[in-house]
mmCIF file of C-alpha atoms and ligand atoms in Angstrom:
data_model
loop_
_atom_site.group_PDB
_atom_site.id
_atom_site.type_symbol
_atom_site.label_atom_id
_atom_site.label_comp_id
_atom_site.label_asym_id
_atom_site.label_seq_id
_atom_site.Cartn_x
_atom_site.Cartn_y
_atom_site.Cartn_z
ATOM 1 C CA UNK A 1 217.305 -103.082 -39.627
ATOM 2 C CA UNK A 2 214.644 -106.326 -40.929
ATOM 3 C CA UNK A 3 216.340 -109.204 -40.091
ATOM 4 C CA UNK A 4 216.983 -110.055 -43.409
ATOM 5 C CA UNK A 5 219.153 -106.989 -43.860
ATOM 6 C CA UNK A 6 221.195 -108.758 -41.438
ATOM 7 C CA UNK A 7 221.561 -111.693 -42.547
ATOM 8 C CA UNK A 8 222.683 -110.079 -45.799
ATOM 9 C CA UNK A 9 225.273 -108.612 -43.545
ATOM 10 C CA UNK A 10 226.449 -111.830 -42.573
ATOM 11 C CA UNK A 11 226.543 -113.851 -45.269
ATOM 12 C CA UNK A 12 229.133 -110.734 -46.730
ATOM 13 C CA UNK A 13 227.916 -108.751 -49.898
ATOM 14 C CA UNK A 14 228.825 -109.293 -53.047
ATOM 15 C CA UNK A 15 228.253 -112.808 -53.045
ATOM 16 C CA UNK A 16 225.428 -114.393 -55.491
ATOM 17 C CA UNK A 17 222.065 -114.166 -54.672
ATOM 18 C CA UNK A 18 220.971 -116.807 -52.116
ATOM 19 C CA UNK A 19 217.738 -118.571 -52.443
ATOM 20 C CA UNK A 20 215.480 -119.535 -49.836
ATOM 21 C CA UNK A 21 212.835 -121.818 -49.940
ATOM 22 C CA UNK A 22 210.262 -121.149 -47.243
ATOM 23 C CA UNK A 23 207.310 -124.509 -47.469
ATOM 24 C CA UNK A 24 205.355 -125.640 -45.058
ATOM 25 C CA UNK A 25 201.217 -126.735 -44.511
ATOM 26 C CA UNK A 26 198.423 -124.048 -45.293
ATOM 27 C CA UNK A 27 198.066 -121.943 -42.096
ATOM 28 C CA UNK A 28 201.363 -122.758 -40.546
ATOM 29 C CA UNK A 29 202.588 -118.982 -40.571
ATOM 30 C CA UNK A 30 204.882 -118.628 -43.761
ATOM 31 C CA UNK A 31 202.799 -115.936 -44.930
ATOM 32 C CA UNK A 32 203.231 -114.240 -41.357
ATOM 33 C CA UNK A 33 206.893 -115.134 -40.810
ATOM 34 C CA UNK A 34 207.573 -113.882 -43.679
ATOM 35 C CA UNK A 35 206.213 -110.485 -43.112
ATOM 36 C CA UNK A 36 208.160 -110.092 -39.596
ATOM 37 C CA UNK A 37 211.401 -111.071 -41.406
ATOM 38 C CA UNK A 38 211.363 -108.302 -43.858
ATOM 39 C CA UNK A 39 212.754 -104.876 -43.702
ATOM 40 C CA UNK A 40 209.922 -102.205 -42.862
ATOM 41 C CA UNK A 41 210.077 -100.456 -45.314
ATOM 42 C CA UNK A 42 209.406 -103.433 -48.000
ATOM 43 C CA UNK A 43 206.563 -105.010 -46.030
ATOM 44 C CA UNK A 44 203.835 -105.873 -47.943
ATOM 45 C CA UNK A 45 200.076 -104.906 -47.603
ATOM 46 C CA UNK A 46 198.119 -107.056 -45.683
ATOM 47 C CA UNK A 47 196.009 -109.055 -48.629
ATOM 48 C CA UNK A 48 199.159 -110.173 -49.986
ATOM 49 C CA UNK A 49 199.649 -112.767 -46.873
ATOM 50 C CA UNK A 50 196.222 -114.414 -48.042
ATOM 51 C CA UNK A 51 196.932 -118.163 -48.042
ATOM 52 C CA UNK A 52 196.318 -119.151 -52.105
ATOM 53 C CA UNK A 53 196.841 -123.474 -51.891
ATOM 54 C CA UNK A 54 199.136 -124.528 -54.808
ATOM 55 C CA UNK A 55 200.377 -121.152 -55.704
ATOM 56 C CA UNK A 56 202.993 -118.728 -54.520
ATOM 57 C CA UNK A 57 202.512 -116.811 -51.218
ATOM 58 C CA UNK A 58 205.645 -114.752 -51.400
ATOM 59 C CA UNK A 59 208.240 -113.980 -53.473
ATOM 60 C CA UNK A 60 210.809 -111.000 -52.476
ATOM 61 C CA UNK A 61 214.624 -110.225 -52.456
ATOM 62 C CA UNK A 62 216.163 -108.415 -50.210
ATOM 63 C CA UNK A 63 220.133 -107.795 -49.458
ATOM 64 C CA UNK A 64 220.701 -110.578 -52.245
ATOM 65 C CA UNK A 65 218.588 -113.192 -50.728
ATOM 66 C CA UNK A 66 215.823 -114.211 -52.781
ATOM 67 C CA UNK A 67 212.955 -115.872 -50.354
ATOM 68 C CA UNK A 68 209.675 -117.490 -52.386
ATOM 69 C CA UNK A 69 206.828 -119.343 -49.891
ATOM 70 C CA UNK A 70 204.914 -122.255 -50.525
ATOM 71 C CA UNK A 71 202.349 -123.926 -49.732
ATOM 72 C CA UNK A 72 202.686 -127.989 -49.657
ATOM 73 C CA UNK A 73 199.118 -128.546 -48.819
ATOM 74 C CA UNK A 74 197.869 -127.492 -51.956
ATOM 75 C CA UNK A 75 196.448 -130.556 -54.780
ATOM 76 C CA UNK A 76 199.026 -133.508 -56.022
ATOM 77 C CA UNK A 77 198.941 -131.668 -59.185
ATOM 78 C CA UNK A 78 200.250 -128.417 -57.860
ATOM 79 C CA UNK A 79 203.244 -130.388 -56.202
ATOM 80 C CA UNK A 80 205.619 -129.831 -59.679
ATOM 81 C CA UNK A 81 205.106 -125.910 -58.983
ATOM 82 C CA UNK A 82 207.049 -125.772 -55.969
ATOM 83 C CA UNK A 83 209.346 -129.130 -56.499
ATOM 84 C CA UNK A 84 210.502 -127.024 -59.897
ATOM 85 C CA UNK A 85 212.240 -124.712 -57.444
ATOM 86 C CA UNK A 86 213.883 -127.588 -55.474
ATOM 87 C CA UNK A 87 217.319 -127.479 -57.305
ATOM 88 C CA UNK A 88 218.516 -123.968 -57.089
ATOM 89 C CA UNK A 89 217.420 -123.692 -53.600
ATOM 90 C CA UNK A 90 220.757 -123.166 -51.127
ATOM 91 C CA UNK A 91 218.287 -123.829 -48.262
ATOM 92 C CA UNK A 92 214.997 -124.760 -46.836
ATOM 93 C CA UNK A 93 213.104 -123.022 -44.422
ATOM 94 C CA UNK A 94 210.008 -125.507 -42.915
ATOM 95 C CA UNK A 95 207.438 -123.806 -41.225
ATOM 96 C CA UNK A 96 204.788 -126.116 -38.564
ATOM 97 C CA UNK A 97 201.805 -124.771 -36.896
ATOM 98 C CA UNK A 98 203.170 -126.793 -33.157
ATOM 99 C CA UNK A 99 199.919 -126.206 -31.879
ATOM 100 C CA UNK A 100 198.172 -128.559 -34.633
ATOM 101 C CA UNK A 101 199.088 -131.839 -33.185
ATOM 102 C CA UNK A 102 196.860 -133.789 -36.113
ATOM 103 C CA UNK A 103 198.011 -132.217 -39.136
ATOM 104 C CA UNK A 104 202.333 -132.764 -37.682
ATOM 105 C CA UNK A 105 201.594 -136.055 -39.331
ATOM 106 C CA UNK A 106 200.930 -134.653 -42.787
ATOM 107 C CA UNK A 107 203.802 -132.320 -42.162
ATOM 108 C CA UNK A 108 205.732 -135.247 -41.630
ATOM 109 C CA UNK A 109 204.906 -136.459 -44.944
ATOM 110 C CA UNK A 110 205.632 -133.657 -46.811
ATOM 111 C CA UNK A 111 208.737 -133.098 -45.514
ATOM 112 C CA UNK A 112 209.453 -136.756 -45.934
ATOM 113 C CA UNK A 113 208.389 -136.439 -49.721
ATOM 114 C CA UNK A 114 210.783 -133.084 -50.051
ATOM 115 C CA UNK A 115 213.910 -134.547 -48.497
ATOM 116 C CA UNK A 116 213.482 -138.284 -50.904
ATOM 117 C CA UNK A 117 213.049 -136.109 -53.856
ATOM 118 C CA UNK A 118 216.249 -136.312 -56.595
ATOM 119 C CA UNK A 119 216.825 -132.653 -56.376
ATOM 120 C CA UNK A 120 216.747 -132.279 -52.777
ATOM 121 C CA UNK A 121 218.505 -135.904 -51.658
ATOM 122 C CA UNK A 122 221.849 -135.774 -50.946
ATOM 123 C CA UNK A 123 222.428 -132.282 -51.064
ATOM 124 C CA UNK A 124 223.690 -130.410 -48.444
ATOM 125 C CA UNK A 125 220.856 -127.926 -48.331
ATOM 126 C CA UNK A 126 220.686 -126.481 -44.748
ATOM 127 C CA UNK A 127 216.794 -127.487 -43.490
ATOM 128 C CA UNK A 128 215.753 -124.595 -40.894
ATOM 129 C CA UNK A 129 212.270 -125.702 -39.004
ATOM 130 C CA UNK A 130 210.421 -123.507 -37.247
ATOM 131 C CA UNK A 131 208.346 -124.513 -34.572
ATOM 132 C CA UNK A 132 205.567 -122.030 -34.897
ATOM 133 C CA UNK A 133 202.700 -121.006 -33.047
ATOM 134 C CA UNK A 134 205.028 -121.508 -29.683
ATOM 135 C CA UNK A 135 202.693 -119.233 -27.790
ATOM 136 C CA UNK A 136 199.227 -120.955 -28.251
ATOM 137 C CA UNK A 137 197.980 -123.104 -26.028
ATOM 138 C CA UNK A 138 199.067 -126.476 -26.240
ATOM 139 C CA UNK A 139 202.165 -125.932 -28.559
ATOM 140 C CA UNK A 140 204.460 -128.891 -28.797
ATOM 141 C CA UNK A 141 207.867 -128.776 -27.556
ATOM 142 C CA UNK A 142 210.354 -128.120 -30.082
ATOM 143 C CA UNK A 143 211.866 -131.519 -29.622
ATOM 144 C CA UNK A 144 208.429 -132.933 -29.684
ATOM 145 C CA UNK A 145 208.249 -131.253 -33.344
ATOM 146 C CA UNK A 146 212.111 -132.435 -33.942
ATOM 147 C CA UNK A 147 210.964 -136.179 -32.500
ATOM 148 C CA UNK A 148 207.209 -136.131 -34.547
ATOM 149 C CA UNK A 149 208.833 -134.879 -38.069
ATOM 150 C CA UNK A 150 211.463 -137.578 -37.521
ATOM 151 C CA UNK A 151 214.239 -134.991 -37.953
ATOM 152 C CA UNK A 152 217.237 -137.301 -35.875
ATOM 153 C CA UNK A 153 216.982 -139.608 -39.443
ATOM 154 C CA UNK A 154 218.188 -136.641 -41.562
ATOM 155 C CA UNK A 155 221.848 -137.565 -42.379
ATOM 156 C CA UNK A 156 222.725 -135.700 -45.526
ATOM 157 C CA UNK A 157 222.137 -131.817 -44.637
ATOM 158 C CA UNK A 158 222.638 -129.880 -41.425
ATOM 159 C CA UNK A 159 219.347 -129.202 -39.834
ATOM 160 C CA UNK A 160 218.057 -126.999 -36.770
ATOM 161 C CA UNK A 161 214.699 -126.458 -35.325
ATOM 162 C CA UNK A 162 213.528 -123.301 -33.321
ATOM 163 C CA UNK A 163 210.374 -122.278 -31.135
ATOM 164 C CA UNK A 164 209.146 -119.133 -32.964
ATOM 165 C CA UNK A 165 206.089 -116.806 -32.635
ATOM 166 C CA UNK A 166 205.696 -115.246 -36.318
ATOM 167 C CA UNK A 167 203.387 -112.655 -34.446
ATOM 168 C CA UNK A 168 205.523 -111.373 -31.965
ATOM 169 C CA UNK A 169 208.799 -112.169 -34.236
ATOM 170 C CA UNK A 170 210.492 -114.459 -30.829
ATOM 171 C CA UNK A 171 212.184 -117.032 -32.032
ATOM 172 C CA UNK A 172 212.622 -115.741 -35.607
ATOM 173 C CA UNK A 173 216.275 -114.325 -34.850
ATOM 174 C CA UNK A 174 218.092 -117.275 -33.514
ATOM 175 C CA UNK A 175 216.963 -119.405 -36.660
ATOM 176 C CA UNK A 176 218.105 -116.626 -39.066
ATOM 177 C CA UNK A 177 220.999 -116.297 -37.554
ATOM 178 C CA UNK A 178 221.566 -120.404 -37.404
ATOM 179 C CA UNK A 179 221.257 -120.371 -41.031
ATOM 180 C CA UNK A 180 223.090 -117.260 -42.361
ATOM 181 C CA UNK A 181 226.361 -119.414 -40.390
ATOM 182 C CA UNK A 182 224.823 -122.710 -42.781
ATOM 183 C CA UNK A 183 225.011 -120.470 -45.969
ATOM 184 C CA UNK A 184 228.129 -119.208 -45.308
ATOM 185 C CA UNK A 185 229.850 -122.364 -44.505
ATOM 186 C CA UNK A 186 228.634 -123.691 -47.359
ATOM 187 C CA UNK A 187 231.219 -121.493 -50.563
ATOM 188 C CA UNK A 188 227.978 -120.382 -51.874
ATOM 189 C CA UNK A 189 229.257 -119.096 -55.716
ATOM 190 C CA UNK A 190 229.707 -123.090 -56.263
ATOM 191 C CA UNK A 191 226.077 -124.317 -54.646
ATOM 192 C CA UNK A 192 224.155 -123.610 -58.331
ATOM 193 C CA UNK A 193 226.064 -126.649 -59.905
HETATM 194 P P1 G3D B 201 200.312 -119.566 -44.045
HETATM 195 O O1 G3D B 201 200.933 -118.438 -44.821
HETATM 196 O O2 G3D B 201 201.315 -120.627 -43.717
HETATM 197 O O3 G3D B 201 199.070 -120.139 -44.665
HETATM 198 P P2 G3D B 201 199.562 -117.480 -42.198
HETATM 199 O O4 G3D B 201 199.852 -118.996 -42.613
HETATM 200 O O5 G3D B 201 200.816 -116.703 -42.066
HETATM 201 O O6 G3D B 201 198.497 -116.943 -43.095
HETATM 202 O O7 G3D B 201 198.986 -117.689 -40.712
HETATM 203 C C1 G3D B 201 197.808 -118.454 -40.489
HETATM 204 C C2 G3D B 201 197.149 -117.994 -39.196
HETATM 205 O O8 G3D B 201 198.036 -118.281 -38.094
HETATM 206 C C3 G3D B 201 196.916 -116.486 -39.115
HETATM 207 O O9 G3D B 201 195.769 -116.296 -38.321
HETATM 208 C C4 G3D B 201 198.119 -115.966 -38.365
HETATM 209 O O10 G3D B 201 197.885 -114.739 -37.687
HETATM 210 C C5 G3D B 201 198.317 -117.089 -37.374
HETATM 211 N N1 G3D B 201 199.699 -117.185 -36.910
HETATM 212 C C6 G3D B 201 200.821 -117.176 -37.644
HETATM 213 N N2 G3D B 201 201.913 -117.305 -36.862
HETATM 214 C C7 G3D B 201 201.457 -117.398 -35.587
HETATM 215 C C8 G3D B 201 202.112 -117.558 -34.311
HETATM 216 O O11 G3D B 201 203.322 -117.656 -34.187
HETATM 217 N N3 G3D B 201 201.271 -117.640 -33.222
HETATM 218 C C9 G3D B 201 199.923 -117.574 -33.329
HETATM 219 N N4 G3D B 201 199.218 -117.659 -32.207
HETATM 220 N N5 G3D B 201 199.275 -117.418 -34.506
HETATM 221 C C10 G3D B 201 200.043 -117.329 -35.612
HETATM 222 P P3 G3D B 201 194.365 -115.799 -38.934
HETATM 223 O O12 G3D B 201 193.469 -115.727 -37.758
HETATM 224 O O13 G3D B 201 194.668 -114.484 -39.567
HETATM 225 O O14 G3D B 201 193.974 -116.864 -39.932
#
């Protein structure tokens, strides 16, 4: 069983699909994550995870839970193609490479520019980070990560970081299962409005 099958299992079935927006920097491990947290049998060849700036990555449902991947490195102009998505999102999944200690501070940004934004602020979208990359050398801390993405200032949705290794799949588990709890705290059938 892919570890989305089980969270399918615990959110319950037969409620309404669940969407799940998975952003993050180019080369953070979306691409990869996303690939250990399907079901075998619906994993995708391996020149589907090329990185493509601006665009979509990954789009696939499984169990009822509808996951789409972007990248928020890509131009300014690509930004609406991904913000578009923003409002029927029931939660956010926020990958960092904790190895790149330079580029945390873009990450920052981003994230900083996806939590001010009207369809995001004030919503009580679950925010799931991962702290990728845990096994390479010199990988943060995940309270460094928590402490250098300024997560302690997020007030209006729950939020939960994890050291994972996309490779291996450690890590991957424990923030799954963190947010299939979120989701179905959260009476899902009235989160579209
Ligand atoms: P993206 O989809 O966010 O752009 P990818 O990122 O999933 O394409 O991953 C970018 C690179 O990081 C890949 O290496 C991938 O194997 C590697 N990677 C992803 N997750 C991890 C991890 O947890 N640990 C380590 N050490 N590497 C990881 P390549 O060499 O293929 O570019």
């Amino acid at each position: 069983m892919g570890l989305l099958d089980k969270l399918s299992v615990w959110l319950g079935r037969g409620r309404a699909e669940v969407t799940v927006l998975v952003l993050g920097l180019d080369n953070s491990g979306k691409s990869t994550l996303l690939q250990a947290l399907r079901p075998p049998d619906a994993r995708a060849p391996p020149q589907h995870a090329a990185p493509t700036v601006g665009q979509t990555q990954e789009h696939f449902t499984s169990g009822g839970v509808a996951f789409s991947a972007w990248d928020v490195s890509g131009a300014p102009r690509h930004r609406a193609l991904w913000e578009r998505h923003y409002r029927r999102a029931h939660a956010v999944i926020f990958v960092v490479d904790s190895a790149d200690h330079l580029r945390l501070v873009v990450a920052r940004e981003e994230l900083e520019l996806l939590l001010a934004h009207p369809d995001m602020f004030g919503r009580r979208v679950p925010l799931l980070v991962f702290a990728n990359k845990h096994d390479a050398p010199h990988a943060l801390a995940p309270m460094q990560v928590a402490a250098a993405l300024g997560l302690e200032r997020i007030t209006d949705k729950p939020w939960h970081i994890c050291a994972s290794c996309a490779l291996s799949g450690a890590g991957l588990a424990d923030g799954v299962a963190w947010l299939a709890r979120q989701l179905r705290d959260a009476h899902l059938p009235h989160a579209h409005t």
